[in-house]
Every structure is written in C-alpha cells, then in structure tokens.
Amino acid sequence: MRAMLLSAPKKPLELVYVPRPQPGPDELLIRVRCCAVCRTDLHVWDGELTQPKLPLIMGHQIVGTVEQAGAAATGYTLGQRVGIPWLARACGDCKFCRSGRENLCGHARFAGYEIDGGYAEYAVVQAQFALPLPGSFPDVQAAPLLCAGLIGYRALTMTGDAERIGLYGFGSAAHIIAQVARFQGRRVFAFTRPGDERGQEFARSLGAEWAGGSDEMPPSTLDAAIIFAPAGSLVPRALRAIDRGGTVVCAGIHMSDLPSIPYELLWGERSLRSVANLTRRDGIEFLELAPRVPIHTEVRTYSLSDLELALDDLRNGQFTGSAVVTVAGESSASSGRWKLGI
Ligand SMILES: [Zn+2]
Ligand SMILES: [Zn+2]
C-alpha cells in the first residue's frame, strides 16, 4: 500500500510502498479515505514527543471503512464507515481503565505515534476503539472531529458550567469547540497570535463575541480558558484573564515550559490542569452531539503526497480551520478548499 513514512524525527517524509497491515484477533483493518492533520503530528515530526515507533506512519484522525476483521473483533459491520482517534488501544484492566479513565492507561497505544496511523491506504485499530461516525458529515468534514473536536470537547467539559470561555489559539480544535460552546449557550472570547486579523475575523464568524491577540486582556473577566496553542507563556496570561474559581485547561499534548508565576494568579481557588487524550465515552458523546449543533468544520484538503506541505502550512498558519489529507475517494485527485456555509 502507499504510505507517507517518517524514518526519524526531523527527516523528510517519504511516499513509499509498504506491506498492507494485517489485523490482529481483536483488530479491524480500515481502508483509509482521509486523515486530518493535528498539531501533535508536528510535535512527533519535530521530535518533541520522544517515543515514536520508527519508522512511523503518522496520522490519528482517520476516516475509513471496515475492510477486514480479526476473529475476535466485534461491534462492527464490514464496509461500515468508522473513525480511528488518537487512543487506539488500552489494557482494559488497570485502575484507570476500570474507573472510566482509559485515557490515562499506562498500556494505552496511540495511533500515528506508537502504532502506525492514517497517512496510508490502510490502518488497523482495536475494534472497540473504532468510532461510528454521524452520517451527515462528509469524510473530510468528519475527520477533524476525531482529535481536534474530541479532545477539544473533553477540554470544554473540564470547564464545568463556565459561561465566559476564553480560547487561546484559534486553530482546528478551537474552531470546532467555539461552535459547541455557543450551542451550549456559553460566551466565547478568542485569542490568536497578535496581529492575526484573519484568524480573529474567522473566530467572530463562528460566534466569538470578541477576538483579539493573546497579548490582550478580554473586555470582561472570563470564567474559564482553554489553551490550545503549545506555548507555556500563555498560562499566566490566561490565569490573569479568569475570575476567582475559574479553570485554565491546557489541551495540547506538548507545551513549552511554563514561566514562573506569582502565587496570586492561582489564588482565589483558580485551577490549572491539563487534558490528556480521550476516552471512548468522550468519542461517543461528542459524535452524537456534533450533528445536533450542527458543527461545520472548515477544511483545506491535500493529497497524500502533499502531507509535508499540509504540515508546513499548519506550522505557518497558512489556513483557517483544519487540514485534511485525502487518501481514497472522490476528492483524492487534487488538493483544494472545502467550505460549508457557516
Ligand atoms: Zn489500562
Ligand atoms: Zn491530535
């Protein structure tokens, strides 16, 4: 099968032919239609996440169809469209798995990092981690729901019933979560790179009542903030912007070091926490919610061989919304821009 292969961190990605993976007894073989790009891919490529399988096929927002199944795999039908998220396997038996916190399982395996992912024509996944996708979403529109949407949703739930929410970094995750927050009756304040007027306009078009640079204070105090950008320097800014009792959630898997902060920023029962990975329950809840909002993902598509371009464009802020690599299906012939009416 065709695959984009990473031989070592910081090395160019190569389009190569590799053997098609074989599903294990509890696994499904998925024929990949598309896979959305995530900032985590950049952290893997750059060597900031230090334990990748090598050589590696990255990609963990995979949309495809069930092609083949292991003898013990259950809960699917052949040909069914499913999504593979970041969490592709957990042990099911540790104290975390037994208490609904499989996202913290020490034996978890992550797609496109510890096992091969979706920038290829086929991928395998433990059957119970394949998520059914809402039928109203075309493939490329569904793909960004699988990490940007899902882990963003987990971060949003960590803010409790906060009404005024600050979103730091208005990329793939924030553009989805802003829509969910508005649907839930919350007020959204968006923070972009200073001077990113296009990003701020995009945020306002998705219901943010205010959008400005991450070096600015919002016009009113926030009840909570979610930091999607991987910059530790945003933590004290977000703590300064929230009210007493508020929470700052760091939603990324990697962040630059946090600066020293005066204790008064945390005083007043403010909380600072991270969100790690996802559970299947998050996936089922969020994918049930997505068509009711309804969420519209804005995506720019790239062909499989253009994966490096997609990652460079993400790094350089060259698009709004999400980037999706198409592997098979109607839109595989070319790269282009898809936009649903918002
Ligand atoms: Zn476990
Ligand atoms: Zn991701």
XYZ file of N, CA, C and O and ligand atoms in Angstrom, residues 38 40 60 147, ligand 2:
17
model
N -3.016 17.045 12.631
C -3.099 17.559 14.004
C -1.745 18.147 14.380
O -0.709 17.685 13.902
N -0.204 17.619 16.930
C 0.597 16.533 17.508
C 1.509 15.905 16.454
O 2.626 15.485 16.764
N -3.764 10.503 13.093
C -4.656 9.883 14.085
C -6.058 10.487 14.069
O -6.735 10.487 15.082
N -9.912 14.308 16.599
C -8.959 14.705 17.649
C -9.215 16.154 18.026
O -9.479 16.464 19.174
Zn -4.412 15.112 17.632
